[in-house]
PDB file of C-alpha atoms in Angstrom:
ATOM      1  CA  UNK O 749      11.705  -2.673  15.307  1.00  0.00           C
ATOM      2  CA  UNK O 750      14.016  -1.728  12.499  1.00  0.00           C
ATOM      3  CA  UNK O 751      13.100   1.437  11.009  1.00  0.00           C
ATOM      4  CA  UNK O 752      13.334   0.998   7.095  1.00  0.00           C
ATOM      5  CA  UNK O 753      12.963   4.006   4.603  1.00  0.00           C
ATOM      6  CA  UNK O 754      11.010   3.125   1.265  1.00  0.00           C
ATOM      7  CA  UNK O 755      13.794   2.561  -2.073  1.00  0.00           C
ATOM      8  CA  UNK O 756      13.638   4.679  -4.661  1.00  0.00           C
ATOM      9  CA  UNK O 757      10.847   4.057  -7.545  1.00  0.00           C
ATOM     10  CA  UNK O 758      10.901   6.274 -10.143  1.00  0.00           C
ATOM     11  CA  UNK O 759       7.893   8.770 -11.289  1.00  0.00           C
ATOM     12  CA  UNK O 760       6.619   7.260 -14.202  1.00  0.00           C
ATOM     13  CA  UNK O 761       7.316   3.885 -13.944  1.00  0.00           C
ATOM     14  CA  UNK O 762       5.015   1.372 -15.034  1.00  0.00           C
ATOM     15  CA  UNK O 763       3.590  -0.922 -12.352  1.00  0.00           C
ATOM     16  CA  UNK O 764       4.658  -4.228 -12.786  1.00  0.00           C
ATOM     17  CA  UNK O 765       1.913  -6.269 -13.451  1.00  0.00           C
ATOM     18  CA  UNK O 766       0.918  -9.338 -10.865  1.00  0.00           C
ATOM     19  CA  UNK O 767      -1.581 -12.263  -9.606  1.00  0.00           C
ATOM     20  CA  UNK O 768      -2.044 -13.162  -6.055  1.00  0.00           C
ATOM     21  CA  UNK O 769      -4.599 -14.693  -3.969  1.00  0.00           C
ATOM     22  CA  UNK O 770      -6.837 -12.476  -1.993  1.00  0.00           C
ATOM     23  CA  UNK O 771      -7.220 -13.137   1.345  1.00  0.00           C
ATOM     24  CA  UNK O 772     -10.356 -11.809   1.892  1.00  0.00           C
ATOM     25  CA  UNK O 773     -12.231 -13.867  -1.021  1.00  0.00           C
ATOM     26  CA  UNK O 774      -9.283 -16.161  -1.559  1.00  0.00           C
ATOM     27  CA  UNK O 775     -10.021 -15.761  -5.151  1.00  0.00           C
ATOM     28  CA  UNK O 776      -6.368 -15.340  -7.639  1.00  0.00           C
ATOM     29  CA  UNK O 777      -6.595 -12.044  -8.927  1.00  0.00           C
ATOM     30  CA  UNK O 778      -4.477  -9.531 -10.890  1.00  0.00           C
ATOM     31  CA  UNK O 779      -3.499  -5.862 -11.637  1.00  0.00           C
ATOM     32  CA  UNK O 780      -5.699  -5.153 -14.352  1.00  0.00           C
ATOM     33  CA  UNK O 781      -8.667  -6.685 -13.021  1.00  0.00           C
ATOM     34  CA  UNK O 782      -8.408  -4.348  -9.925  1.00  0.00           C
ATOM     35  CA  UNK O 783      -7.058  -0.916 -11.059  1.00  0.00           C
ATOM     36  CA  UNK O 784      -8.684   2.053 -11.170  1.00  0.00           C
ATOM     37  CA  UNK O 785     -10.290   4.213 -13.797  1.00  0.00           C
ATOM     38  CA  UNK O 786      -8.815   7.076 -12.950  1.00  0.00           C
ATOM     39  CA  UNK O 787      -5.751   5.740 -10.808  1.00  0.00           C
ATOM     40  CA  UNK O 788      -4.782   2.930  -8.153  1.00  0.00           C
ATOM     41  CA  UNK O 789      -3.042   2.804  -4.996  1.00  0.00           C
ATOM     42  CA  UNK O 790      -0.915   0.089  -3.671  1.00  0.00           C
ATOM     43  CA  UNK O 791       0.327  -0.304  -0.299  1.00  0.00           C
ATOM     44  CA  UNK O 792       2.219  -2.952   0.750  1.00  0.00           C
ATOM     45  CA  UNK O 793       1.415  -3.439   4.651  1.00  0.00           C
ATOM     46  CA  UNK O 794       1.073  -6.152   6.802  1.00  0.00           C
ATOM     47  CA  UNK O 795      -0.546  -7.155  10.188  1.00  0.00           C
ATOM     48  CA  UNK O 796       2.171  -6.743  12.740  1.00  0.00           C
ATOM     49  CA  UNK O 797       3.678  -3.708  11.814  1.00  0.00           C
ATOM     50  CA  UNK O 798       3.403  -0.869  14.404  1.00  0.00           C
ATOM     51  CA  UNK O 799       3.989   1.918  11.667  1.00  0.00           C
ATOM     52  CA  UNK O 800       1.475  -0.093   9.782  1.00  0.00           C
ATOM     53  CA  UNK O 801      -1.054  -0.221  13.044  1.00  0.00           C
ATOM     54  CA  UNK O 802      -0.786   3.309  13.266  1.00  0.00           C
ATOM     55  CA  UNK O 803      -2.538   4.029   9.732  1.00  0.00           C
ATOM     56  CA  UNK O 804      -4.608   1.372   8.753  1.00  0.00           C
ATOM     57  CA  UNK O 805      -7.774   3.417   9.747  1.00  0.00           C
ATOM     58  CA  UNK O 806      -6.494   6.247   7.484  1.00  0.00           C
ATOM     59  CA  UNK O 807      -5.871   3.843   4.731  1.00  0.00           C
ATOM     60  CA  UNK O 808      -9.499   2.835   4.903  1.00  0.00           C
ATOM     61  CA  UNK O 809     -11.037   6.155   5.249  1.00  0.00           C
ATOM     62  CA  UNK O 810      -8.323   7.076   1.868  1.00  0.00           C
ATOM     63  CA  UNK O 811     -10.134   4.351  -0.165  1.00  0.00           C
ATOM     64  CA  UNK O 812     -13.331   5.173   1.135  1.00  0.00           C
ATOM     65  CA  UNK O 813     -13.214   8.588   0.347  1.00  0.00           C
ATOM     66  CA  UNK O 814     -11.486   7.764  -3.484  1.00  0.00           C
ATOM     67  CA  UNK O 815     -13.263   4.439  -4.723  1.00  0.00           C
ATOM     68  CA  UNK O 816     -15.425   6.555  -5.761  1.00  0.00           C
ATOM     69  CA  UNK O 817     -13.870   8.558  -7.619  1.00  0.00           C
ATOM     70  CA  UNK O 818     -12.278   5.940  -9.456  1.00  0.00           C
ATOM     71  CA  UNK O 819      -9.248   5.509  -7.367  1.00  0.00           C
ATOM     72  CA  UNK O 820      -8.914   1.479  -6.571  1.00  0.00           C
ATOM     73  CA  UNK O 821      -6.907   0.799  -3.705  1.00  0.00           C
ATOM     74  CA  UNK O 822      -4.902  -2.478  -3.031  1.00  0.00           C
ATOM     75  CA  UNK O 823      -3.213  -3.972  -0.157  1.00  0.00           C
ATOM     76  CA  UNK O 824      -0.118  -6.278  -0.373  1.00  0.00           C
ATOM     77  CA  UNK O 825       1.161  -8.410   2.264  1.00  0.00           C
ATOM     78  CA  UNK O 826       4.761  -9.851   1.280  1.00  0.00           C
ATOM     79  CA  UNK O 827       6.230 -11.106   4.858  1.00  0.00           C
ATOM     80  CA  UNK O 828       7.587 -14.129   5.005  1.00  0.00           C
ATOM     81  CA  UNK O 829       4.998 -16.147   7.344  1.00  0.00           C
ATOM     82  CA  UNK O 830       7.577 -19.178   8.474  1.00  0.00           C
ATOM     83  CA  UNK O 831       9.199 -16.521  10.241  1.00  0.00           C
ATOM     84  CA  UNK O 832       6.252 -14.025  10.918  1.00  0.00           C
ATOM     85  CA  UNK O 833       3.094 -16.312  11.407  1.00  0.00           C
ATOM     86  CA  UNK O 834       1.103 -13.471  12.531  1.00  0.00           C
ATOM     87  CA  UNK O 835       1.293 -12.136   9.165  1.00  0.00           C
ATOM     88  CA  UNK O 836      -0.315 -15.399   7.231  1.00  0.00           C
ATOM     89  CA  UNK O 837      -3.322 -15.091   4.717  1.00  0.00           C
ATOM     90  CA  UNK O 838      -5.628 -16.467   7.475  1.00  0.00           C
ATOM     91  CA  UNK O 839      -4.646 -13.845   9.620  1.00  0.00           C
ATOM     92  CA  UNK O 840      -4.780 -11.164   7.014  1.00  0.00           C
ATOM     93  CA  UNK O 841      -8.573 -12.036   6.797  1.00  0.00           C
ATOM     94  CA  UNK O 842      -9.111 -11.670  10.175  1.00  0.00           C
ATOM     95  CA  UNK O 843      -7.245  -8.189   9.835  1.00  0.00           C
ATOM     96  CA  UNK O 844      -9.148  -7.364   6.897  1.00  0.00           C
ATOM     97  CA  UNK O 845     -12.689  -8.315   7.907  1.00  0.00           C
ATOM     98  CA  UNK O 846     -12.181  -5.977  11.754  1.00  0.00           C
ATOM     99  CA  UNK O 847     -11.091  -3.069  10.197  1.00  0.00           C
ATOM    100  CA  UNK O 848     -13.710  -3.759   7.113  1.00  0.00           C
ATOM    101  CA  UNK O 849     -10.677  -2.944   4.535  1.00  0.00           C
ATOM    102  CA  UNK O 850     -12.569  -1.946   1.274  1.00  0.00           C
ATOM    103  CA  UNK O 851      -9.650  -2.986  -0.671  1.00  0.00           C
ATOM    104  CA  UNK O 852      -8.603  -6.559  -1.459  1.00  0.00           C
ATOM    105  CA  UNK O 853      -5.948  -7.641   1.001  1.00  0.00           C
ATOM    106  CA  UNK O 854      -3.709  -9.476  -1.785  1.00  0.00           C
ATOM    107  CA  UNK O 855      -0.961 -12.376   0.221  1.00  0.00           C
ATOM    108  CA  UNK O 856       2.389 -11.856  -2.133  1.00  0.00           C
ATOM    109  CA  UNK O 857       4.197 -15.333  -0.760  1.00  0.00           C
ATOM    110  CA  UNK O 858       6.972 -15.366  -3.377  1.00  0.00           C
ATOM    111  CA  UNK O 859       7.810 -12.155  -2.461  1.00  0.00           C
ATOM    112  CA  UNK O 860       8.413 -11.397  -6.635  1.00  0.00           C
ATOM    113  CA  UNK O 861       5.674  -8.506  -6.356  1.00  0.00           C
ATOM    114  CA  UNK O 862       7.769  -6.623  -3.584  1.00  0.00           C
ATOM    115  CA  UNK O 863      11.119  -6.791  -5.381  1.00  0.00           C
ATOM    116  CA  UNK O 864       8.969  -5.795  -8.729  1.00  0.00           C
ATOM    117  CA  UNK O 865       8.042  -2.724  -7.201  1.00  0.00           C
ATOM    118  CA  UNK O 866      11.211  -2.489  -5.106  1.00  0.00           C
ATOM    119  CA  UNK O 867       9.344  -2.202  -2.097  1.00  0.00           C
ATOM    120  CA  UNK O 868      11.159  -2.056   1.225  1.00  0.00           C
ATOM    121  CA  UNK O 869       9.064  -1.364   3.888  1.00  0.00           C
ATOM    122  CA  UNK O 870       5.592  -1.651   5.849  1.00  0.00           C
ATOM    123  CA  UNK O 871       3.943   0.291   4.635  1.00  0.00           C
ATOM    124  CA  UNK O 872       5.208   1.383   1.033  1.00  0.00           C
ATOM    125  CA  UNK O 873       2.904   3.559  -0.557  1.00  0.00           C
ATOM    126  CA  UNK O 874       2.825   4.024  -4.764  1.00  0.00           C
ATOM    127  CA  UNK O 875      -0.155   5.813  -6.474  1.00  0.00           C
ATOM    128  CA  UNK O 876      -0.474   4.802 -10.239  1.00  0.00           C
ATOM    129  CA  UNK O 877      -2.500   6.893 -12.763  1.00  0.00           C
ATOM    130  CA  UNK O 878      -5.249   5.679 -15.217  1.00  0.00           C
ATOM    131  CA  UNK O 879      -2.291   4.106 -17.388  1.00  0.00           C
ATOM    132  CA  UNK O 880      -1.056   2.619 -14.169  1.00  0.00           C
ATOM    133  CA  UNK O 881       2.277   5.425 -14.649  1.00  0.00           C
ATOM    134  CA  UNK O 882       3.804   6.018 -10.908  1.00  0.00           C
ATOM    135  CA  UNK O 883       2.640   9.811  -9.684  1.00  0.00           C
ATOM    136  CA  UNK O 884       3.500   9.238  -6.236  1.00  0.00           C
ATOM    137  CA  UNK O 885       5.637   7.123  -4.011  1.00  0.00           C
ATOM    138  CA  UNK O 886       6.342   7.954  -0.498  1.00  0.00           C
ATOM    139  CA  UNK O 887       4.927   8.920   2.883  1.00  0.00           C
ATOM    140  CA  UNK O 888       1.163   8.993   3.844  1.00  0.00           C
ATOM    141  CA  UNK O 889       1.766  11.709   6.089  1.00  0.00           C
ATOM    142  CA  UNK O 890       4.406  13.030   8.512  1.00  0.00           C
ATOM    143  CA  UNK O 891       2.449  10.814  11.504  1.00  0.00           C
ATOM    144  CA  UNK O 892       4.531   8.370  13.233  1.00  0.00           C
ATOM    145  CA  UNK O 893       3.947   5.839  16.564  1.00  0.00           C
ATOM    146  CA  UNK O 894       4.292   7.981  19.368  1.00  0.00           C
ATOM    147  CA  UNK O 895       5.110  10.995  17.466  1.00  0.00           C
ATOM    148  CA  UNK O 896       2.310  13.281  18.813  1.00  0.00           C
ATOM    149  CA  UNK O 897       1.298  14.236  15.083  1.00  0.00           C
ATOM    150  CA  UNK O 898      -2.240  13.372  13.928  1.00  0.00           C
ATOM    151  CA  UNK O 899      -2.537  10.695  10.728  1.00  0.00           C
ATOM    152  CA  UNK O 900      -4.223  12.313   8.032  1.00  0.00           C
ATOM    153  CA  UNK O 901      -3.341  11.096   4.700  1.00  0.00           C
ATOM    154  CA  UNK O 902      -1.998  14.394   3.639  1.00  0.00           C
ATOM    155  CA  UNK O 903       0.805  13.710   1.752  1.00  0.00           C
ATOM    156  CA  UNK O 904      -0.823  10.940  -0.291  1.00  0.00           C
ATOM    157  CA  UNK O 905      -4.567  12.677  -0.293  1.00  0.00           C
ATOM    158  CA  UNK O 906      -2.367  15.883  -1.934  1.00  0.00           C
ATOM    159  CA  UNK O 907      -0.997  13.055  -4.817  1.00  0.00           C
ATOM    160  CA  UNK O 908      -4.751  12.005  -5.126  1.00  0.00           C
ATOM    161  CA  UNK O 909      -5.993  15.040  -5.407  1.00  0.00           C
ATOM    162  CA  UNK O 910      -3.499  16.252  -7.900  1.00  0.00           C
ATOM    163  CA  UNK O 911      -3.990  13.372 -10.177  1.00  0.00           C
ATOM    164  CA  UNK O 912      -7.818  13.858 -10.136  1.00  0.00           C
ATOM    165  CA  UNK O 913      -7.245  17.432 -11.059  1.00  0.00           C
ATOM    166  CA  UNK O 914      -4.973  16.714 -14.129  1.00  0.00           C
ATOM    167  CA  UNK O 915      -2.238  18.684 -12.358  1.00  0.00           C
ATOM    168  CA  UNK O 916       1.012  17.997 -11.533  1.00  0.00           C
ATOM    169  CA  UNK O 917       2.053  16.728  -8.219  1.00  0.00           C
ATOM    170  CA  UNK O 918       3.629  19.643  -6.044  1.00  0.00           C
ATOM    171  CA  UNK O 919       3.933  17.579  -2.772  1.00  0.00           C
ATOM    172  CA  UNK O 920       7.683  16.843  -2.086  1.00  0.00           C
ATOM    173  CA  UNK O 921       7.593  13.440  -1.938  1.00  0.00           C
ATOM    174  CA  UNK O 922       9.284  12.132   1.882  1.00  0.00           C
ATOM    175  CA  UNK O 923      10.389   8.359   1.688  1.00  0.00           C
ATOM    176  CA  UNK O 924       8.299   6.112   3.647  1.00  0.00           C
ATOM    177  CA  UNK O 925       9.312   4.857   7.323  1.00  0.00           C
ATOM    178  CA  UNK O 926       8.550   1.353   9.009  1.00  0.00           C
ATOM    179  CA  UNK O 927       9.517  -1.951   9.188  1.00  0.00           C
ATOM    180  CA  UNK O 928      11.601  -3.506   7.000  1.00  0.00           C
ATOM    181  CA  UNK O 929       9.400  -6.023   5.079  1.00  0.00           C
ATOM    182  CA  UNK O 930      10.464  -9.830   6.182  1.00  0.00           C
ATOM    183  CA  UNK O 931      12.176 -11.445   3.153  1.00  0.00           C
ATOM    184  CA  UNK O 932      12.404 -15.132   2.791  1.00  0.00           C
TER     185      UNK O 932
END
């Protein structure tokens, strides 16, 4: 297990637009048609990942709490399956449907969406406003595998929070840490 810090992607940054197949409804499906009203959140994550494993029941609770309020989250798989089987769009249903994800599980198998958003590692985190303008990119919270500290969604429920308030992001924003993701 390689531990991979999330690239650099700058605040205010446009997300790149895309259309993949979701696993869950394996339906083809796009940016626009699943973004927020008042912002979105993509994480790209996979199945194997142990850094991943560790938050996926905060990342459901997160768009739980925010779908709400207008805050669409997506998920984005991008491993290369030849290599990582376990992370295939059959699997990522299976995934998807035990931990009842309330966000499309979206199966990126060019890979072209993770070097759009120059995405690096499982899991990669961005928050987009209404106008789909990064806010946020970095860290859920400070919670790792076997780090003793409790995953809460603080960093990124702070970026939430400020955007839904109109005010400006105060939370220092701490790179990401996982596995690399598994290019082609």
């Amino acid at each position: 297990m390689a531990l991979t810090e999330s690239n650099e992607f700058k605040i205010g940054t446009v997300a790149p637009d895309f259309e993949l197949i979701n696993t869950i409804n394996d339906k083809l499906t796009n940016l626009s048609s699943l973004k927020g009203e008042n912002g979105t959140a993509i994480f790209f994550i996979c199945n194997h990942c142990p850094f991943v494993i560790h938050i996926n029941e905060e990342l459901v609770k997160l768009a739980s709490d925010y779908t709400s309020k207008g805050v669409n989250c997506i998920a984005i798989s991008s491993n290369d399956i030849i290599n990582y089987p376990q992370d295939g769009p059959e699997l990522m249903k299976e995934v998807a449907k035990k931990l009842k994800f309330p966000f499309p599980y979206l199966y990126d198998e060019t890979q072209n969406t993770a070097k759009a958003y120059n995405a690096a590692c499982t899991p990669d985190l961005y928050l987009f406003d209404k106008d789909l303008k990064a806010v946020y990119h970095g860290q859920l919270d400070a919670s790792r595998p076997g780090n003793g500290i409790a995953v809460t969604g603080k960093d990124f429920r702070e970026a939430i929070e400020a955007l839904l308030h109109k005010k400006p992001n105060i939370t220092f924003q701490k790179p990401s840490i996982g596995c690399n993701i598994k290019w082609k």
